[in-house]
Short mmCIF file of C-alpha atoms and ligand atoms in Angstrom, two decimals:
data_model
loop_
_atom_site.label_atom_id
_atom_site.label_comp_id
_atom_site.label_asym_id
_atom_site.label_seq_id
_atom_site.Cartn_x
_atom_site.Cartn_y
_atom_site.Cartn_z
CA MET A 1 111.83 -22.31 15.84
CA CYS A 2 108.24 -23.23 16.84
CA ALA A 3 105.41 -21.02 16.74
CA TYR A 4 102.95 -20.61 20.19
CA LEU A 5 99.55 -18.89 19.29
CA ARG A 6 97.47 -17.75 22.17
CA PRO A 7 94.39 -16.32 20.81
CA THR A 8 91.89 -14.33 22.93
CA SER A 9 89.07 -15.02 20.55
CA GLN A 10 87.27 -17.99 18.60
CA THR A 11 87.21 -16.25 15.57
CA GLU A 12 90.96 -15.46 15.93
CA ALA A 13 91.60 -19.31 16.59
CA LEU A 14 89.67 -20.64 13.99
CA ALA A 15 91.53 -17.83 11.21
CA ALA A 16 94.89 -19.27 12.63
CA LEU A 17 93.84 -22.84 11.84
CA ALA A 18 92.53 -22.29 8.54
CA GLN A 19 95.62 -20.59 7.66
CA ARG A 20 98.47 -23.23 8.86
CA SER A 21 98.84 -26.36 10.49
CA LEU A 22 98.58 -26.30 14.19
CA THR A 23 98.45 -28.43 17.05
CA VAL A 24 95.56 -27.27 19.33
CA LEU A 25 96.13 -27.39 22.88
CA ALA A 26 93.82 -27.06 25.83
CA GLY A 27 94.96 -28.10 29.32
CA GLY A 28 98.33 -30.15 27.55
CA THR A 29 97.47 -32.91 30.06
CA ASP A 30 97.43 -35.27 27.24
CA TYR A 31 99.73 -33.63 24.71
CA TYR A 32 102.75 -32.83 26.82
CA PRO A 33 103.05 -36.23 28.44
CA SER A 34 102.95 -38.10 24.83
CA LYS A 35 105.99 -35.77 23.80
CA VAL A 36 108.15 -36.90 26.87
CA GLY A 37 111.77 -37.56 25.65
CA LYS A 38 110.83 -36.21 21.86
CA PRO A 39 111.80 -32.86 20.73
CA LEU A 40 108.50 -30.44 20.87
CA LEU A 41 108.65 -29.65 16.92
CA ASP A 42 104.79 -28.88 16.50
CA ASP A 43 103.23 -25.38 15.82
CA ILE A 44 100.94 -24.82 18.78
CA LEU A 45 97.74 -23.05 19.23
CA ASP A 46 96.62 -22.73 22.77
CA ILE A 47 92.91 -22.30 23.25
CA SER A 48 92.80 -21.83 27.16
CA ALA A 49 92.57 -18.05 26.96
CA ILE A 50 89.26 -18.17 24.87
CA ALA A 51 87.34 -16.82 27.72
CA SER A 52 84.17 -17.59 25.45
CA LEU A 53 84.80 -21.50 25.34
CA ARG A 54 84.98 -21.59 29.05
CA GLY A 55 82.01 -22.92 31.28
CA ILE A 56 78.87 -24.54 31.62
CA ARG A 57 75.28 -22.96 30.99
CA ASP A 58 71.94 -23.45 30.81
CA ALA A 59 70.96 -22.97 26.73
CA GLY A 60 67.25 -24.26 27.05
CA SER A 61 66.51 -27.37 25.58
CA HIS A 62 70.06 -28.66 26.52
CA TRP A 63 73.23 -28.06 28.67
CA ARG A 64 76.33 -26.36 27.00
CA ILE A 65 79.91 -27.32 28.29
CA GLY A 66 82.40 -24.90 26.42
CA ALA A 67 85.50 -26.51 25.17
CA THR A 68 87.96 -25.25 27.93
CA THR A 69 85.85 -26.29 30.92
CA SER A 70 88.33 -28.19 33.15
CA TRP A 71 87.45 -31.15 35.24
CA SER A 72 87.44 -28.92 38.24
CA ASP A 73 84.93 -26.84 36.56
CA ILE A 74 82.62 -29.72 36.38
CA ILE A 75 83.28 -30.72 40.06
CA SER A 76 82.50 -27.24 41.65
CA ALA A 77 79.50 -26.46 39.20
CA GLY A 78 75.89 -26.61 40.67
CA LEU A 79 73.81 -29.09 38.46
CA PRO A 80 71.26 -31.44 38.29
CA PRO A 81 71.45 -35.08 39.55
CA LEU A 82 71.27 -36.01 36.05
CA PHE A 83 75.32 -34.92 35.90
CA ASP A 84 76.50 -37.20 38.99
CA GLY A 85 78.08 -39.86 37.01
CA ILE A 86 80.40 -37.13 35.06
CA LYS A 87 81.01 -35.50 38.01
CA LEU A 88 82.21 -38.76 39.59
CA ALA A 89 84.33 -39.16 36.83
CA ALA A 90 85.75 -35.58 37.09
CA ARG A 91 86.99 -36.38 40.57
CA GLU A 92 88.80 -39.48 39.72
CA ILE A 93 90.74 -37.83 36.49
CA GLY A 94 94.53 -37.64 37.74
CA GLY A 95 95.23 -35.34 40.70
CA VAL A 96 93.67 -31.77 41.53
CA GLN A 97 96.59 -30.53 39.24
CA ILE A 98 95.11 -32.76 36.36
CA GLN A 99 91.69 -31.73 37.14
CA ASN A 100 92.27 -28.12 37.15
CA ALA A 101 94.41 -27.96 33.58
CA GLY A 102 92.52 -31.18 31.72
CA THR A 103 89.28 -30.31 29.88
CA LEU A 104 86.33 -32.40 29.02
CA ALA A 105 86.97 -31.55 25.45
CA GLY A 106 90.34 -32.72 25.34
CA ASN A 107 89.26 -35.96 26.94
CA LEU A 108 87.22 -36.43 23.93
CA CYS A 109 89.99 -35.59 21.20
CA ASN A 110 92.47 -37.17 22.79
CA ALA A 111 89.98 -40.45 21.77
CA SER A 112 92.06 -42.83 24.17
CA PRO A 113 90.07 -46.06 24.20
CA ALA A 114 90.48 -45.92 28.30
CA ALA A 115 89.39 -41.87 28.10
CA ASP A 116 86.81 -41.51 31.75
CA GLY A 117 84.84 -38.94 30.18
CA VAL A 118 83.57 -41.06 27.17
CA PRO A 119 80.99 -43.47 29.11
CA PRO A 120 79.26 -40.75 31.27
CA LEU A 121 79.21 -38.54 28.20
CA LEU A 122 77.55 -41.78 26.18
CA ALA A 123 75.16 -42.14 29.11
CA LEU A 124 74.37 -38.76 28.94
CA ASP A 125 73.37 -38.80 24.97
CA ALA A 126 76.15 -36.06 24.34
CA ARG A 127 76.50 -34.28 21.13
CA VAL A 128 79.66 -32.20 20.35
CA GLU A 129 79.98 -28.90 18.46
CA ILE A 130 82.28 -28.70 15.93
CA THR A 131 83.57 -25.13 14.43
CA ASP A 132 85.26 -24.00 11.80
CA THR A 133 85.36 -20.35 9.83
CA ALA A 134 82.38 -21.59 7.79
CA GLY A 135 79.99 -22.29 11.33
CA SER A 136 79.28 -24.74 13.75
CA THR A 137 77.68 -28.26 13.53
CA SER A 138 76.93 -30.92 15.95
CA VAL A 139 77.28 -35.14 15.86
CA ALA A 140 76.43 -37.39 18.23
CA LEU A 141 79.43 -38.07 20.73
CA ALA A 142 79.13 -42.14 19.51
CA ASP A 143 79.76 -40.60 15.64
CA PHE A 144 82.56 -38.10 16.80
CA ILE A 145 84.97 -40.97 18.08
CA LEU A 146 85.84 -42.87 15.18
CA GLY A 147 88.62 -45.37 16.52
CA ASN A 148 91.52 -45.28 18.69
CA ARG A 149 92.93 -41.73 18.73
CA ARG A 150 91.02 -40.97 15.75
CA THR A 151 87.86 -38.52 15.57
CA LEU A 152 85.86 -36.89 12.89
CA LEU A 153 87.74 -33.33 13.44
CA ARG A 154 89.52 -31.89 10.44
CA ALA A 155 92.73 -30.10 10.99
CA ASP A 156 91.24 -26.39 10.45
CA GLN A 157 88.47 -27.19 13.03
CA LEU A 158 87.75 -26.98 16.96
CA LEU A 159 85.70 -29.01 19.26
CA THR A 160 83.82 -25.70 20.66
CA ALA A 161 81.57 -27.37 23.08
CA ILE A 162 79.59 -30.44 24.31
CA LEU A 163 76.01 -30.59 24.54
CA ILE A 164 73.91 -32.41 26.92
CA PRO A 165 69.98 -32.88 26.03
CA LYS A 166 67.67 -32.33 28.66
CA LEU A 167 65.21 -34.86 29.62
CA ALA A 168 61.51 -34.76 30.17
CA HIS A 169 61.55 -37.24 33.01
CA THR A 170 63.59 -37.59 36.61
CA ALA A 171 67.10 -38.54 35.79
CA HIS A 172 70.02 -39.70 37.89
CA SER A 173 73.44 -41.09 36.32
CA HIS A 174 76.58 -43.10 37.89
CA PHE A 175 79.81 -44.01 37.17
CA ALA A 176 82.55 -46.56 38.26
CA LYS A 177 85.80 -47.68 37.26
CA LEU A 178 88.52 -50.38 37.74
CA GLY A 179 91.85 -49.81 37.83
CA ALA A 180 94.92 -51.59 39.06
CA ARG A 181 94.87 -48.73 41.89
CA LYS A 182 92.57 -46.17 43.19
CA TYR A 183 94.03 -42.94 41.50
CA LEU A 184 96.54 -42.16 38.74
CA VAL A 185 95.45 -45.18 36.69
CA ILE A 186 94.77 -46.25 33.06
CA SER A 187 91.16 -47.84 33.51
CA ILE A 188 91.19 -51.36 32.91
CA VAL A 189 87.10 -51.29 32.98
CA ILE A 190 84.73 -48.03 32.77
CA VAL A 191 80.82 -47.93 33.52
CA ALA A 192 78.34 -45.20 33.39
CA ALA A 193 74.64 -45.29 33.50
CA THR A 194 71.73 -42.94 33.28
CA LEU A 195 68.09 -43.89 34.27
CA GLU A 196 65.20 -42.06 33.32
CA VAL A 197 62.74 -43.19 35.96
CA GLU A 198 58.80 -42.89 36.07
CA ALA A 199 56.90 -43.70 38.58
CA GLY A 200 59.34 -46.09 40.49
CA ARG A 201 60.18 -47.80 37.13
CA VAL A 202 63.05 -47.69 34.53
CA ARG A 203 61.39 -45.45 31.77
CA ALA A 204 64.79 -45.58 29.60
CA ALA A 205 68.50 -46.58 30.72
CA ARG A 206 71.53 -45.93 28.80
CA ILE A 207 74.47 -48.04 29.88
CA ALA A 208 78.30 -47.31 28.20
CA VAL A 209 81.66 -48.84 28.98
CA GLY A 210 84.96 -47.92 28.34
CA ALA A 211 88.32 -49.51 27.95
CA CYS A 212 86.62 -52.55 26.82
CA SER A 213 86.70 -51.86 22.73
CA PRO A 214 88.52 -49.42 20.78
CA VAL A 215 85.80 -46.90 21.40
CA ALA A 216 83.87 -46.82 24.44
CA ARG A 217 80.33 -48.23 23.38
CA ARG A 218 76.51 -48.18 24.85
CA LEU A 219 75.12 -51.67 25.59
CA PRO A 220 71.69 -51.63 23.67
CA GLN A 221 70.38 -54.67 24.44
CA LEU A 222 71.01 -54.34 28.37
CA GLU A 223 69.27 -50.91 28.12
CA ALA A 224 65.94 -52.69 26.04
CA ALA A 225 66.00 -55.00 29.07
CA LEU A 226 65.78 -52.37 31.66
CA ILE A 227 62.75 -50.77 30.79
CA GLY A 228 59.36 -51.05 32.92
CA LYS A 229 61.94 -53.07 36.09
CA PRO A 230 61.51 -51.21 39.49
CA CYS A 231 64.04 -48.78 40.51
CA ASP A 232 65.64 -50.60 43.46
CA ALA A 233 68.98 -52.26 44.21
CA SER A 234 67.98 -55.73 42.48
CA LEU A 235 68.56 -53.81 39.24
CA GLY A 236 72.10 -55.27 38.60
CA GLU A 237 70.73 -58.53 38.42
CA CYS A 238 69.26 -57.64 34.98
CA ALA A 239 72.52 -57.76 33.77
CA SER A 240 74.17 -60.99 32.06
CA VAL A 241 77.24 -61.64 29.55
CA GLY A 242 74.70 -62.10 27.13
CA LEU A 243 73.63 -58.64 27.20
CA LEU A 244 76.91 -57.15 27.11
CA ALA A 245 77.44 -56.84 23.32
CA PRO A 246 79.14 -55.20 21.33
CA LEU A 247 81.91 -55.23 24.02
CA ALA A 248 85.12 -56.52 22.44
CA PRO A 249 87.69 -56.49 25.09
CA ILE A 250 91.50 -56.96 24.43
CA ASP A 251 94.22 -58.60 26.15
CA ASP A 252 96.86 -55.94 27.02
CA VAL A 253 99.20 -55.58 29.85
CA ARG A 254 96.71 -54.11 31.70
CA ALA A 255 94.40 -56.97 31.90
CA SER A 256 93.08 -60.09 29.89
CA ARG A 257 90.20 -59.96 27.55
CA GLU A 258 88.25 -62.34 30.14
CA TYR A 259 89.32 -60.54 32.98
CA ARG A 260 87.94 -57.44 31.70
CA LEU A 261 84.77 -59.16 30.37
CA ASP A 262 84.06 -60.66 33.70
CA ALA A 263 85.41 -57.20 35.85
CA GLY A 264 82.56 -55.30 33.17
CA LEU A 265 79.62 -57.44 34.15
CA THR A 266 80.68 -57.01 37.98
CA LEU A 267 80.87 -53.19 37.26
CA VAL A 268 77.69 -53.07 35.31
CA ARG A 269 75.80 -54.97 37.83
CA ARG A 270 77.20 -52.56 40.58
CA VAL A 271 76.83 -49.30 39.22
CA LEU A 272 72.96 -50.29 38.28
CA GLY A 273 72.13 -51.62 41.55
CA GLU A 274 73.61 -48.45 43.31
CA LEU A 275 71.86 -46.44 41.19
CA GLY A 276 68.59 -48.43 41.18
CA ALA A 277 68.85 -48.23 45.13
CA ARG A 278 69.34 -44.43 45.00
CA VAL A 279 66.76 -42.93 42.84
C1 FAD B 301 98.96 -37.84 35.68
C2 FAD B 301 97.97 -37.73 34.78
C3 FAD B 301 96.86 -38.35 35.06
C4 FAD B 301 95.59 -38.66 34.09
N1 FAD B 301 94.70 -39.32 34.56
C5 FAD B 301 93.30 -39.30 33.36
C6 FAD B 301 92.36 -40.21 34.18
O1 FAD B 301 92.37 -40.88 35.21
N2 FAD B 301 91.18 -40.74 33.42
C7 FAD B 301 91.64 -40.07 32.00
O2 FAD B 301 90.59 -40.03 31.20
N3 FAD B 301 92.29 -39.20 31.43
C8 FAD B 301 93.50 -39.20 32.48
N4 FAD B 301 94.68 -38.46 31.91
C9 FAD B 301 94.48 -37.64 30.64
C10 FAD B 301 94.17 -36.15 30.56
O3 FAD B 301 94.59 -35.71 31.59
C11 FAD B 301 93.08 -36.05 30.00
O4 FAD B 301 92.63 -36.93 28.75
C12 FAD B 301 92.17 -34.55 29.92
O5 FAD B 301 90.96 -34.69 29.93
C13 FAD B 301 92.91 -34.20 28.24
O6 FAD B 301 92.30 -32.26 28.41
P1 FAD B 301 93.32 -31.67 27.77
O7 FAD B 301 92.68 -30.22 27.70
O8 FAD B 301 94.54 -31.40 28.85
O9 FAD B 301 93.91 -32.24 26.51
P2 FAD B 301 95.09 -31.70 25.42
O10 FAD B 301 96.37 -32.28 25.86
O11 FAD B 301 95.25 -30.14 25.52
O12 FAD B 301 94.83 -32.12 24.22
C14 FAD B 301 94.45 -33.54 24.15
C15 FAD B 301 94.14 -33.80 22.61
O13 FAD B 301 93.26 -33.33 22.06
C16 FAD B 301 93.37 -32.24 21.10
N5 FAD B 301 92.20 -30.84 21.73
C17 FAD B 301 92.11 -30.21 23.08
N6 FAD B 301 91.16 -29.72 22.94
C18 FAD B 301 90.92 -29.87 21.82
C19 FAD B 301 89.54 -28.70 21.12
N7 FAD B 301 88.60 -27.93 21.72
N8 FAD B 301 89.14 -28.85 19.73
C20 FAD B 301 90.04 -29.71 18.71
N9 FAD B 301 91.23 -30.51 19.46
C21 FAD B 301 91.30 -30.32 20.61
C22 FAD B 301 94.82 -31.64 21.14
O14 FAD B 301 95.09 -31.51 19.95
C23 FAD B 301 95.34 -33.07 21.62
O15 FAD B 301 95.57 -33.94 20.40
C24 FAD B 301 95.69 -37.86 32.77
C25 FAD B 301 96.79 -37.32 32.37
C26 FAD B 301 98.02 -37.36 33.33
C27 FAD B 301 99.20 -36.39 33.08
#
């Protein structure tokens, strides 16, 4: 007989995790589909009833997104233009039922190369808060995801929040993904970008691409090339194949390596052009 625990406090959840091996469940929208046709033998720690883990708040130097905050919570939250990219991503996750149940934190912990939440959060320079019974620490999202379905989390730890630093200058973000159809699809390429703008020019840029390497990656060479460029629809022309390092797409059933690189460049150009025209 499997155990099913549904604590209402973080302290209770962490104490349970410290005592025994439990599978953490938030919305279950990655977990249950992975169990189709298999027996459900895991002892479950369902964190969805921990009210303190839900919601988005202004924490002074940064925004704090609690671990059980759903995609729908993101869509309906009143947030500055910096969050436009993650809101666009949220609207394209599955359908409304998946957006209501699924969480951003679950998307990160599942660590799929095609997770739509990872590129927009990398482009926001997000950190994740990791908590165990000894306390909390935070790490950059870029260091949290180690590879395909691998993260830094130990079995006795929870990801308790996603932290988004506030920026000194006006900043806007954007998101686009390519799949074989419009909805309910695993992405072939995902692109997210954040631009900090000063006097009509790019002050800083963060571009991240997903589904084109085992872990979504920022594009440091392209980011450097964009600094000082005028913000307008021509911004996309700064992107070239040579500036797409360190992407390393794979061939799989959804697309070939060459197609992914070509589509990646097209999508990067489109996202930058649309963002440049908007800010
Ligand atoms: C029909 C359908 C469509 C989908 N469409 C998309 C899509 O378009 N794009 C996309 O990226 N994904 C999609 N998904 C995948 C999924 O909905 C998302 O990844 C979702 O964000 C997962 O969140 P969850 O809360 O349901 O995670 P869960 O399934 O509850 O958990 C996922 C994993 O993370 C762990 N975990 C969860 N929360 C924590 C925590 N706080 N601390 C420690 N570990 C934790 C769990 O142990 C588990 O291993 C889809 C899924 C379905 C079924």
